[in-house]
PDB file of C-alpha atoms and ligand atoms in Angstrom:
ATOM      1  CA  UNK A   1      24.052  -6.391  -1.950  1.00 74.00           C
ATOM      2  CA  UNK A   2      22.305  -7.668   1.089  1.00 85.00           C
ATOM      3  CA  UNK A   3      21.668  -6.662   4.636  1.00 92.00           C
ATOM      4  CA  UNK A   4      24.173  -5.919   7.365  1.00 94.00           C
ATOM      5  CA  UNK A   5      23.495  -4.422  10.767  1.00 96.00           C
ATOM      6  CA  UNK A   6      25.395  -2.939  13.653  1.00 97.00           C
ATOM      7  CA  UNK A   7      24.907  -1.376  17.077  1.00 98.00           C
ATOM      8  CA  UNK A   8      27.303   1.437  17.937  1.00 98.00           C
ATOM      9  CA  UNK A   9      29.298   1.358  21.156  1.00 98.00           C
ATOM     10  CA  UNK A  10      28.972   4.051  23.827  1.00 97.00           C
ATOM     11  CA  UNK A  11      32.698   4.745  24.228  1.00 97.00           C
ATOM     12  CA  UNK A  12      32.490   8.371  23.057  1.00 96.00           C
ATOM     13  CA  UNK A  13      29.551   9.082  25.364  1.00 95.00           C
ATOM     14  CA  UNK A  14      31.408   7.352  28.188  1.00 96.00           C
ATOM     15  CA  UNK A  15      34.616   9.310  27.497  1.00 95.00           C
ATOM     16  CA  UNK A  16      36.801   6.255  26.958  1.00 96.00           C
ATOM     17  CA  UNK A  17      38.012   6.895  23.398  1.00 96.00           C
ATOM     18  CA  UNK A  18      41.406   8.210  22.398  1.00 96.00           C
ATOM     19  CA  UNK A  19      41.545  11.992  22.046  1.00 96.00           C
ATOM     20  CA  UNK A  20      39.642  13.094  18.890  1.00 95.00           C
ATOM     21  CA  UNK A  21      41.688  14.946  16.240  1.00 94.00           C
ATOM     22  CA  UNK A  22      39.182  17.822  16.084  1.00 93.00           C
ATOM     23  CA  UNK A  23      37.699  20.099  18.769  1.00 93.00           C
ATOM     24  CA  UNK A  24      35.009  18.384  20.847  1.00 93.00           C
ATOM     25  CA  UNK A  25      32.730  21.366  20.186  1.00 93.00           C
ATOM     26  CA  UNK A  26      32.434  20.097  16.584  1.00 92.00           C
ATOM     27  CA  UNK A  27      31.327  16.594  17.664  1.00 95.00           C
ATOM     28  CA  UNK A  28      27.827  15.392  18.537  1.00 94.00           C
ATOM     29  CA  UNK A  29      26.381  11.923  19.077  1.00 95.00           C
ATOM     30  CA  UNK A  30      24.277  11.165  15.997  1.00 93.00           C
ATOM     31  CA  UNK A  31      21.020   9.190  15.680  1.00 94.00           C
ATOM     32  CA  UNK A  32      22.953   5.951  15.126  1.00 94.00           C
ATOM     33  CA  UNK A  33      24.710   6.441  18.470  1.00 95.00           C
ATOM     34  CA  UNK A  34      28.038   7.076  16.770  1.00 94.00           C
ATOM     35  CA  UNK A  35      29.758  10.444  17.169  1.00 95.00           C
ATOM     36  CA  UNK A  36      29.688  12.653  14.109  1.00 93.00           C
ATOM     37  CA  UNK A  37      30.585  16.186  13.126  1.00 92.00           C
ATOM     38  CA  UNK A  38      27.931  18.840  13.686  1.00 90.00           C
ATOM     39  CA  UNK A  39      27.555  19.418   9.958  1.00 87.00           C
ATOM     40  CA  UNK A  40      26.962  15.687   9.340  1.00 83.00           C
ATOM     41  CA  UNK A  41      23.722  16.110  11.290  1.00 80.00           C
ATOM     42  CA  UNK A  42      22.030  17.825   8.374  1.00 77.00           C
ATOM     43  CA  UNK A  43      22.600  15.926   5.138  1.00 72.00           C
ATOM     44  CA  UNK A  44      21.198  18.854   3.128  1.00 75.00           C
ATOM     45  CA  UNK A  45      23.679  21.339   4.503  1.00 74.00           C
ATOM     46  CA  UNK A  46      26.416  22.391   2.107  1.00 75.00           C
ATOM     47  CA  UNK A  47      29.784  21.390   3.419  1.00 78.00           C
ATOM     48  CA  UNK A  48      32.873  23.481   2.704  1.00 84.00           C
ATOM     49  CA  UNK A  49      36.147  21.965   1.518  1.00 86.00           C
ATOM     50  CA  UNK A  50      37.687  22.748   4.880  1.00 84.00           C
ATOM     51  CA  UNK A  51      34.835  20.943   6.677  1.00 85.00           C
ATOM     52  CA  UNK A  52      35.225  17.996   4.309  1.00 86.00           C
ATOM     53  CA  UNK A  53      38.902  17.709   5.246  1.00 88.00           C
ATOM     54  CA  UNK A  54      37.927  17.735   8.923  1.00 88.00           C
ATOM     55  CA  UNK A  55      35.279  15.055   8.261  1.00 89.00           C
ATOM     56  CA  UNK A  56      37.820  12.763   6.611  1.00 91.00           C
ATOM     57  CA  UNK A  57      40.211  13.239   9.526  1.00 92.00           C
ATOM     58  CA  UNK A  58      37.383  12.552  11.977  1.00 94.00           C
ATOM     59  CA  UNK A  59      36.088   9.437  10.196  1.00 93.00           C
ATOM     60  CA  UNK A  60      39.602   7.989  10.060  1.00 95.00           C
ATOM     61  CA  UNK A  61      39.795   8.512  13.812  1.00 96.00           C
ATOM     62  CA  UNK A  62      36.471   6.721  14.479  1.00 95.00           C
ATOM     63  CA  UNK A  63      37.839   3.605  12.711  1.00 95.00           C
ATOM     64  CA  UNK A  64      40.083   2.925  15.703  1.00 95.00           C
ATOM     65  CA  UNK A  65      39.099   5.407  18.402  1.00 96.00           C
ATOM     66  CA  UNK A  66      38.247   2.690  20.926  1.00 97.00           C
ATOM     67  CA  UNK A  67      38.421  -1.063  21.486  1.00 96.00           C
ATOM     68  CA  UNK A  68      35.597  -1.560  18.940  1.00 97.00           C
ATOM     69  CA  UNK A  69      36.510  -1.376  15.236  1.00 96.00           C
ATOM     70  CA  UNK A  70      34.530   1.484  13.612  1.00 96.00           C
ATOM     71  CA  UNK A  71      32.974   2.113  17.040  1.00 97.00           C
ATOM     72  CA  UNK A  72      30.593  -0.804  16.462  1.00 97.00           C
ATOM     73  CA  UNK A  73      29.885  -2.923  19.527  1.00 98.00           C
ATOM     74  CA  UNK A  74      28.198  -5.628  17.451  1.00 98.00           C
ATOM     75  CA  UNK A  75      28.329  -5.970  13.684  1.00 97.00           C
ATOM     76  CA  UNK A  76      26.492  -8.745  11.856  1.00 96.00           C
ATOM     77  CA  UNK A  77      25.837  -9.964   8.341  1.00 94.00           C
ATOM     78  CA  UNK A  78      22.108 -10.767   8.128  1.00 92.00           C
ATOM     79  CA  UNK A  79      22.085 -12.174   4.604  1.00 89.00           C
ATOM     80  CA  UNK A  80      22.049 -11.544   0.887  1.00 88.00           C
ATOM     81  CA  UNK A  81      18.879 -10.353  -0.872  1.00 85.00           C
ATOM     82  CA  UNK A  82      17.576 -13.919  -1.187  1.00 83.00           C
ATOM     83  CA  UNK A  83      18.407 -14.746   2.417  1.00 85.00           C
ATOM     84  CA  UNK A  84      16.597 -11.681   3.720  1.00 89.00           C
ATOM     85  CA  UNK A  85      13.548 -12.423   1.549  1.00 86.00           C
ATOM     86  CA  UNK A  86      13.528 -15.961   2.968  1.00 83.00           C
ATOM     87  CA  UNK A  87      13.753 -14.658   6.540  1.00 87.00           C
ATOM     88  CA  UNK A  88      10.872 -12.260   5.865  1.00 88.00           C
ATOM     89  CA  UNK A  89       8.793 -15.064   4.386  1.00 84.00           C
ATOM     90  CA  UNK A  90       9.465 -17.365   7.318  1.00 83.00           C
ATOM     91  CA  UNK A  91       8.506 -14.554   9.714  1.00 87.00           C
ATOM     92  CA  UNK A  92       5.134 -14.283   7.991  1.00 85.00           C
ATOM     93  CA  UNK A  93       4.319 -17.766   9.312  1.00 86.00           C
ATOM     94  CA  UNK A  94       4.949 -16.922  12.983  1.00 90.00           C
ATOM     95  CA  UNK A  95       2.068 -16.837  15.465  1.00 91.00           C
ATOM     96  CA  UNK A  96       1.190 -13.107  15.691  1.00 91.00           C
ATOM     97  CA  UNK A  97      -0.106 -13.581  19.222  1.00 95.00           C
ATOM     98  CA  UNK A  98       3.273 -14.741  20.511  1.00 95.00           C
ATOM     99  CA  UNK A  99       5.691 -13.128  18.053  1.00 95.00           C
ATOM    100  CA  UNK A 100       3.867  -9.976  16.945  1.00 95.00           C
ATOM    101  CA  UNK A 101       6.649  -7.459  17.613  1.00 96.00           C
ATOM    102  CA  UNK A 102       9.337  -9.658  16.117  1.00 96.00           C
ATOM    103  CA  UNK A 103       7.241 -10.412  13.037  1.00 94.00           C
ATOM    104  CA  UNK A 104       6.685  -6.719  12.443  1.00 94.00           C
ATOM    105  CA  UNK A 105      10.444  -6.085  12.535  1.00 95.00           C
ATOM    106  CA  UNK A 106      11.379  -9.046  10.342  1.00 93.00           C
ATOM    107  CA  UNK A 107       8.698  -8.365   7.754  1.00 91.00           C
ATOM    108  CA  UNK A 108      10.053  -4.823   7.397  1.00 91.00           C
ATOM    109  CA  UNK A 109      13.530  -6.014   6.406  1.00 90.00           C
ATOM    110  CA  UNK A 110      14.778  -5.872   2.853  1.00 84.00           C
ATOM    111  CA  UNK A 111      18.039  -6.589   1.099  1.00 75.00           C
ATOM    112  CA  UNK A 112      18.463  -2.915   0.326  1.00 74.00           C
ATOM    113  CA  UNK A 113      17.702  -0.663   3.233  1.00 79.00           C
ATOM    114  CA  UNK A 114      19.178   2.100   5.303  1.00 81.00           C
ATOM    115  CA  UNK A 115      17.167   2.388   8.462  1.00 90.00           C
ATOM    116  CA  UNK A 116      17.218   2.383  12.232  1.00 94.00           C
ATOM    117  CA  UNK A 117      15.404   0.138  14.702  1.00 96.00           C
ATOM    118  CA  UNK A 118      15.067   2.186  17.914  1.00 96.00           C
ATOM    119  CA  UNK A 119      16.559   0.543  20.998  1.00 97.00           C
ATOM    120  CA  UNK A 120      13.198   0.384  22.809  1.00 97.00           C
ATOM    121  CA  UNK A 121      11.661  -1.572  19.900  1.00 96.00           C
ATOM    122  CA  UNK A 122      14.580  -4.016  19.874  1.00 97.00           C
ATOM    123  CA  UNK A 123      14.269  -4.308  23.661  1.00 97.00           C
ATOM    124  CA  UNK A 124      10.539  -5.005  23.433  1.00 97.00           C
ATOM    125  CA  UNK A 125      11.078  -7.731  20.813  1.00 97.00           C
ATOM    126  CA  UNK A 126      13.939  -9.379  22.720  1.00 97.00           C
ATOM    127  CA  UNK A 127      11.759 -11.735  24.846  1.00 97.00           C
ATOM    128  CA  UNK A 128       9.937 -12.907  21.695  1.00 97.00           C
ATOM    129  CA  UNK A 129      13.237 -13.557  19.923  1.00 97.00           C
ATOM    130  CA  UNK A 130      14.540 -15.501  22.933  1.00 97.00           C
ATOM    131  CA  UNK A 131      11.298 -17.501  23.085  1.00 97.00           C
ATOM    132  CA  UNK A 132      11.611 -18.291  19.379  1.00 95.00           C
ATOM    133  CA  UNK A 133      15.206 -19.481  19.840  1.00 95.00           C
ATOM    134  CA  UNK A 134      13.934 -21.951  22.455  1.00 96.00           C
ATOM    135  CA  UNK A 135      11.274 -23.346  20.090  1.00 94.00           C
ATOM    136  CA  UNK A 136      11.932 -26.494  18.066  1.00 94.00           C
ATOM    137  CA  UNK A 137       9.762 -25.901  15.039  1.00 91.00           C
ATOM    138  CA  UNK A 138       8.941 -22.889  12.895  1.00 88.00           C
ATOM    139  CA  UNK A 139       6.216 -23.817  10.414  1.00 87.00           C
ATOM    140  CA  UNK A 140       6.501 -26.484   7.761  1.00 91.00           C
ATOM    141  CA  UNK A 141       7.291 -26.898   4.099  1.00 94.00           C
ATOM    142  CA  UNK A 142       6.493 -29.394   1.398  1.00 97.00           C
ATOM    143  CA  UNK A 143       9.406 -31.337  -0.048  1.00 97.00           C
ATOM    144  CA  UNK A 144      10.005 -33.363  -3.175  1.00 98.00           C
ATOM    145  CA  UNK A 145      11.640 -36.692  -2.463  1.00 97.00           C
ATOM    146  CA  UNK A 146      12.443 -40.055  -3.964  1.00 97.00           C
ATOM    147  CA  UNK A 147      10.585 -43.103  -2.723  1.00 95.00           C
ATOM    148  CA  UNK A 148      13.536 -44.127  -0.537  1.00 95.00           C
ATOM    149  CA  UNK A 149      13.409 -40.701   1.146  1.00 94.00           C
ATOM    150  CA  UNK A 150      16.321 -39.119  -0.760  1.00 95.00           C
ATOM    151  CA  UNK A 151      15.619 -35.420  -0.998  1.00 95.00           C
ATOM    152  CA  UNK A 152      15.194 -33.738  -4.384  1.00 96.00           C
ATOM    153  CA  UNK A 153      14.043 -30.341  -3.055  1.00 95.00           C
ATOM    154  CA  UNK A 154      13.932 -29.836   0.703  1.00 94.00           C
ATOM    155  CA  UNK A 155      11.960 -26.596   0.698  1.00 93.00           C
ATOM    156  CA  UNK A 156       9.113 -26.024  -1.730  1.00 95.00           C
ATOM    157  CA  UNK A 157       7.518 -23.407   0.541  1.00 91.00           C
ATOM    158  CA  UNK A 158       9.105 -20.414   2.173  1.00 83.00           C
ATOM    159  CA  UNK A 159       5.764 -18.922   3.166  1.00 83.00           C
ATOM    160  CA  UNK A 160       2.958 -20.759   4.982  1.00 86.00           C
ATOM    161  CA  UNK A 161       1.930 -23.574   2.649  1.00 92.00           C
ATOM    162  CA  UNK A 162      -0.738 -22.702   0.102  1.00 94.00           C
ATOM    163  CA  UNK A 163      -2.215 -26.082  -0.805  1.00 96.00           C
ATOM    164  CA  UNK A 164      -4.433 -24.673  -3.540  1.00 96.00           C
ATOM    165  CA  UNK A 165      -1.950 -22.594  -5.532  1.00 96.00           C
ATOM    166  CA  UNK A 166       0.298 -23.970  -8.263  1.00 96.00           C
ATOM    167  CA  UNK A 167       3.868 -23.955  -6.961  1.00 96.00           C
ATOM    168  CA  UNK A 168       6.084 -23.864 -10.043  1.00 95.00           C
ATOM    169  CA  UNK A 169       9.196 -25.990 -10.303  1.00 96.00           C
ATOM    170  CA  UNK A 170       9.947 -24.151 -13.539  1.00 90.00           C
ATOM    171  CA  UNK A 171      10.472 -23.062 -16.134  1.00 92.00           C
ATOM    172  CA  UNK A 172       8.071 -20.141 -15.823  1.00 86.00           C
ATOM    173  CA  UNK A 173       5.942 -19.081 -18.812  1.00 82.00           C
ATOM    174  CA  UNK A 174       8.364 -16.191 -19.355  1.00 85.00           C
ATOM    175  CA  UNK A 175      11.348 -18.532 -19.894  1.00 89.00           C
ATOM    176  CA  UNK A 176      12.566 -18.282 -23.489  1.00 88.00           C
ATOM    177  CA  UNK A 177      13.286 -21.569 -25.178  1.00 88.00           C
ATOM    178  CA  UNK A 178      13.843 -22.875 -28.697  1.00 88.00           C
ATOM    179  CA  UNK A 179      11.213 -25.519 -27.892  1.00 91.00           C
ATOM    180  CA  UNK A 180       7.660 -24.190 -28.132  1.00 89.00           C
ATOM    181  CA  UNK A 181       6.342 -27.375 -26.557  1.00 93.00           C
ATOM    182  CA  UNK A 182       8.496 -27.043 -23.422  1.00 95.00           C
ATOM    183  CA  UNK A 183       6.272 -27.696 -20.388  1.00 96.00           C
ATOM    184  CA  UNK A 184       6.212 -26.285 -16.861  1.00 97.00           C
ATOM    185  CA  UNK A 185       6.438 -28.622 -13.880  1.00 98.00           C
ATOM    186  CA  UNK A 186       4.921 -27.862 -10.507  1.00 97.00           C
ATOM    187  CA  UNK A 187       3.152 -28.968  -7.384  1.00 98.00           C
ATOM    188  CA  UNK A 188      -0.454 -28.465  -6.310  1.00 98.00           C
ATOM    189  CA  UNK A 189      -1.353 -29.734  -2.870  1.00 98.00           C
ATOM    190  CA  UNK A 190       0.535 -33.025  -2.761  1.00 98.00           C
ATOM    191  CA  UNK A 191       0.182 -33.645  -6.502  1.00 98.00           C
ATOM    192  CA  UNK A 192       2.945 -33.349  -9.061  1.00 98.00           C
ATOM    193  CA  UNK A 193       1.525 -31.435 -12.040  1.00 98.00           C
ATOM    194  CA  UNK A 194       2.696 -30.905 -15.628  1.00 98.00           C
ATOM    195  CA  UNK A 195       1.192 -28.062 -17.606  1.00 97.00           C
ATOM    196  CA  UNK A 196       1.645 -26.220 -20.901  1.00 95.00           C
ATOM    197  CA  UNK A 197       3.243 -22.772 -20.905  1.00 91.00           C
ATOM    198  CA  UNK A 198       0.726 -20.839 -23.014  1.00 83.00           C
ATOM    199  CA  UNK A 199      -0.993 -17.624 -21.943  1.00 84.00           C
ATOM    200  CA  UNK A 200      -3.599 -19.877 -20.338  1.00 89.00           C
ATOM    201  CA  UNK A 201      -1.722 -22.922 -19.036  1.00 91.00           C
ATOM    202  CA  UNK A 202      -3.408 -26.260 -19.643  1.00 94.00           C
ATOM    203  CA  UNK A 203      -3.006 -29.160 -17.261  1.00 97.00           C
ATOM    204  CA  UNK A 204      -1.430 -32.171 -19.003  1.00 97.00           C
ATOM    205  CA  UNK A 205      -0.699 -34.575 -16.173  1.00 98.00           C
ATOM    206  CA  UNK A 206      -1.254 -35.006 -12.454  1.00 98.00           C
ATOM    207  CA  UNK A 207      -0.079 -37.698 -10.053  1.00 98.00           C
ATOM    208  CA  UNK A 208       0.881 -38.166  -6.443  1.00 97.00           C
ATOM    209  CA  UNK A 209       3.137 -41.137  -7.100  1.00 98.00           C
ATOM    210  CA  UNK A 210       5.296 -40.511 -10.151  1.00 98.00           C
ATOM    211  CA  UNK A 211       7.639 -42.589 -12.256  1.00 98.00           C
ATOM    212  CA  UNK A 212      10.070 -40.679 -14.470  1.00 98.00           C
ATOM    213  CA  UNK A 213      12.085 -41.884 -17.449  1.00 98.00           C
ATOM    214  CA  UNK A 214      14.565 -39.384 -18.835  1.00 97.00           C
ATOM    215  CA  UNK A 215      15.593 -39.984 -22.460  1.00 95.00           C
ATOM    216  CA  UNK A 216      19.309 -39.136 -22.438  1.00 91.00           C
ATOM    217  CA  UNK A 217      19.567 -39.435 -26.226  1.00 91.00           C
ATOM    218  CA  UNK A 218      17.064 -36.605 -26.722  1.00 91.00           C
ATOM    219  CA  UNK A 219      18.825 -34.165 -24.394  1.00 89.00           C
ATOM    220  CA  UNK A 220      19.748 -30.809 -25.856  1.00 85.00           C
ATOM    221  CA  UNK A 221      22.881 -28.923 -24.956  1.00 72.00           C
ATOM    222  CA  UNK A 222      24.638 -27.051 -23.883  1.00 65.00           C
ATOM    223  CA  UNK A 223      24.885 -28.002 -20.243  1.00 68.00           C
ATOM    224  CA  UNK A 224      26.482 -25.101 -18.459  1.00 76.00           C
ATOM    225  CA  UNK A 225      27.091 -24.217 -14.881  1.00 76.00           C
ATOM    226  CA  UNK A 226      23.615 -22.694 -14.777  1.00 77.00           C
ATOM    227  CA  UNK A 227      21.613 -24.343 -17.569  1.00 81.00           C
ATOM    228  CA  UNK A 228      20.508 -27.955 -17.538  1.00 88.00           C
ATOM    229  CA  UNK A 229      19.608 -29.807 -20.757  1.00 91.00           C
ATOM    230  CA  UNK A 230      16.073 -30.053 -22.082  1.00 94.00           C
ATOM    231  CA  UNK A 231      14.978 -33.498 -23.208  1.00 95.00           C
ATOM    232  CA  UNK A 232      12.079 -35.886 -23.620  1.00 97.00           C
ATOM    233  CA  UNK A 233      10.712 -37.140 -20.324  1.00 98.00           C
ATOM    234  CA  UNK A 234       8.026 -39.717 -19.726  1.00 98.00           C
ATOM    235  CA  UNK A 235       6.048 -39.325 -16.520  1.00 98.00           C
ATOM    236  CA  UNK A 236       3.790 -42.151 -15.375  1.00 98.00           C
ATOM    237  CA  UNK A 237       1.078 -41.986 -12.728  1.00 98.00           C
ATOM    238  CA  UNK A 238       1.972 -45.183 -10.882  1.00 98.00           C
ATOM    239  CA  UNK A 239      -1.518 -45.538  -9.393  1.00 98.00           C
ATOM    240  CA  UNK A 240      -3.493 -45.237 -12.645  1.00 98.00           C
ATOM    241  CA  UNK A 241      -0.915 -46.149 -15.294  1.00 98.00           C
ATOM    242  CA  UNK A 242      -1.583 -42.905 -17.150  1.00 98.00           C
ATOM    243  CA  UNK A 243       1.558 -41.610 -18.841  1.00 97.00           C
ATOM    244  CA  UNK A 244       2.748 -38.630 -20.830  1.00 98.00           C
ATOM    245  CA  UNK A 245       5.923 -37.832 -22.766  1.00 98.00           C
ATOM    246  CA  UNK A 246       6.858 -34.148 -22.781  1.00 97.00           C
ATOM    247  CA  UNK A 247       9.826 -31.911 -23.475  1.00 96.00           C
ATOM    248  CA  UNK A 248      11.154 -30.701 -20.149  1.00 95.00           C
ATOM    249  CA  UNK A 249      14.141 -30.150 -17.897  1.00 94.00           C
ATOM    250  CA  UNK A 250      12.801 -33.114 -15.961  1.00 96.00           C
ATOM    251  CA  UNK A 251      12.906 -33.533 -12.219  1.00 97.00           C
ATOM    252  CA  UNK A 252      16.601 -33.659 -11.410  1.00 95.00           C
ATOM    253  CA  UNK A 253      19.170 -32.985  -8.748  1.00 93.00           C
ATOM    254  CA  UNK A 254      22.760 -31.881  -9.100  1.00 91.00           C
ATOM    255  CA  UNK A 255      24.972 -34.447  -7.433  1.00 92.00           C
ATOM    256  CA  UNK A 256      28.342 -33.675  -5.905  1.00 92.00           C
ATOM    257  CA  UNK A 257      31.482 -35.006  -7.550  1.00 93.00           C
ATOM    258  CA  UNK A 258      33.829 -36.946  -5.228  1.00 91.00           C
ATOM    259  CA  UNK A 259      35.744 -33.725  -4.481  1.00 91.00           C
ATOM    260  CA  UNK A 260      32.516 -32.171  -3.180  1.00 92.00           C
ATOM    261  CA  UNK A 261      31.980 -29.725  -6.041  1.00 92.00           C
ATOM    262  CA  UNK A 262      28.788 -29.415  -8.068  1.00 89.00           C
ATOM    263  CA  UNK A 263      30.667 -28.485 -11.245  1.00 90.00           C
ATOM    264  CA  UNK A 264      33.682 -30.242 -12.731  1.00 88.00           C
ATOM    265  CA  UNK A 265      35.650 -28.324 -15.369  1.00 87.00           C
ATOM    266  CA  UNK A 266      35.915 -31.461 -17.538  1.00 85.00           C
ATOM    267  CA  UNK A 267      32.769 -33.415 -16.753  1.00 83.00           C
ATOM    268  CA  UNK A 268      30.437 -30.485 -16.039  1.00 86.00           C
ATOM    269  CA  UNK A 269      27.381 -31.096 -13.873  1.00 87.00           C
ATOM    270  CA  UNK A 270      26.400 -34.547 -12.645  1.00 89.00           C
ATOM    271  CA  UNK A 271      22.642 -34.634 -13.065  1.00 92.00           C
ATOM    272  CA  UNK A 272      20.544 -37.312 -11.437  1.00 95.00           C
ATOM    273  CA  UNK A 273      17.012 -38.016 -12.717  1.00 97.00           C
ATOM    274  CA  UNK A 274      15.154 -39.927  -9.998  1.00 97.00           C
ATOM    275  CA  UNK A 275      13.009 -42.781 -11.253  1.00 97.00           C
ATOM    276  CA  UNK A 276      10.272 -42.498  -8.674  1.00 97.00           C
ATOM    277  CA  UNK A 277       9.271 -39.504  -6.592  1.00 98.00           C
ATOM    278  CA  UNK A 278       6.453 -37.889  -4.630  1.00 98.00           C
ATOM    279  CA  UNK A 279       5.543 -34.721  -2.734  1.00 98.00           C
ATOM    280  CA  UNK A 280       5.907 -34.902   1.041  1.00 97.00           C
ATOM    281  CA  UNK A 281       6.009 -32.458   3.906  1.00 97.00           C
ATOM    282  CA  UNK A 282       8.348 -31.773   6.794  1.00 96.00           C
ATOM    283  CA  UNK A 283       8.584 -29.392   9.703  1.00 94.00           C
ATOM    284  CA  UNK A 284      11.029 -26.519   9.351  1.00 90.00           C
ATOM    285  CA  UNK A 285      13.280 -26.537  12.395  1.00 92.00           C
ATOM    286  CA  UNK A 286      14.429 -23.483  14.340  1.00 91.00           C
ATOM    287  CA  UNK A 287      18.088 -24.626  14.092  1.00 92.00           C
ATOM    288  CA  UNK A 288      17.838 -24.023  10.322  1.00 90.00           C
ATOM    289  CA  UNK A 289      17.468 -20.332  11.221  1.00 89.00           C
ATOM    290  CA  UNK A 290      19.869 -20.430  14.135  1.00 91.00           C
ATOM    291  CA  UNK A 291      22.674 -18.389  12.513  1.00 92.00           C
ATOM    292  CA  UNK A 292      20.510 -15.490  11.537  1.00 93.00           C
ATOM    293  CA  UNK A 293      18.361 -15.558  14.702  1.00 94.00           C
ATOM    294  CA  UNK A 294      21.446 -15.563  16.908  1.00 95.00           C
ATOM    295  CA  UNK A 295      22.885 -12.626  14.906  1.00 96.00           C
ATOM    296  CA  UNK A 296      19.670 -10.723  15.556  1.00 97.00           C
ATOM    297  CA  UNK A 297      19.866 -11.717  19.203  1.00 98.00           C
ATOM    298  CA  UNK A 298      23.364 -10.224  19.586  1.00 98.00           C
ATOM    299  CA  UNK A 299      22.156  -7.017  17.903  1.00 98.00           C
ATOM    300  CA  UNK A 300      18.976  -6.676  20.000  1.00 98.00           C
ATOM    301  CA  UNK A 301      20.912  -7.424  23.170  1.00 98.00           C
ATOM    302  CA  UNK A 302      23.494  -4.739  22.303  1.00 98.00           C
ATOM    303  CA  UNK A 303      20.696  -2.234  21.590  1.00 98.00           C
ATOM    304  CA  UNK A 304      19.109  -3.103  24.934  1.00 98.00           C
ATOM    305  CA  UNK A 305      22.412  -2.633  26.780  1.00 97.00           C
ATOM    306  CA  UNK A 306      23.586   0.577  25.061  1.00 97.00           C
ATOM    307  CA  UNK A 307      20.304   2.314  24.277  1.00 97.00           C
ATOM    308  CA  UNK A 308      21.635   2.737  20.730  1.00 98.00           C
ATOM    309  CA  UNK A 309      19.484   1.672  17.778  1.00 97.00           C
ATOM    310  CA  UNK A 310      20.092  -1.293  15.511  1.00 97.00           C
ATOM    311  CA  UNK A 311      21.346   0.243  12.272  1.00 96.00           C
ATOM    312  CA  UNK A 312      20.394  -1.740   9.151  1.00 95.00           C
ATOM    313  CA  UNK A 313      22.748  -0.966   6.286  1.00 92.00           C
TER     314      UNK A 313
HETATM  315 ZN1   ZN B 401      33.854   1.500  21.607  1.00 69.76          ZN
END
């Protein structure tokens, strides 16, 4: 699952394909810009077996009828469901005065869609997309980092930062655990917050400069590719000396083994529990979005040149 997109070529319209295997009277240019059989135009129309055979023959032909595989001038992978959701969230932080058309398009994307973006809308958004590609910065995000700057989580915010809301680091209240006293970690503003996971969560600890001691001996198994151990963790507010010991996953990062992998068949995951950490903030840079923005650029440019829509699929 995810989102792909293409813009059809104009070879059939321009008469530069190989000779179709069926009479031209049965072929029309469809809404996507690709040629299709006349009966494909109406999805509700009942198709006879004979027509179905012709359709199969015709579709096989379109795979290699011209220089463009599947008669697609440009074909791009936009992202998986998560990637598209992230793109949509980032778009919500764009200045509507400068990027209004583009924002409207990006916010309408989903990981499961079957839709067309008309060529004139892609054309109208093209200058905004090109302006965005020339920018350096696109919003900002809070980060969790060690006191020497080592990054624990480089993106706490995908949407514009909400400094008032509790941003959970997990596990959510819905997470099922054998430990009733398991706590939820999170961030509020620039504070690290620990709270209980009852129906009404209670705040247990808050600090902006945190010391963490992870009790390895208390850690529960099993550690799997996806599940980290739960153990006793002591958090200390370095500024006030206040401390609390709770049962938690702790604040941890998965380190890479020397071969670059995050999971070793024998040794499992290499978890690192930073001793000191804090919440910071950084700008999100346009180059982080370069791959997806340049894919969109190729699609919009092709729509502008051909007059065919961008087909999301
Ligand atoms: Zn073509």
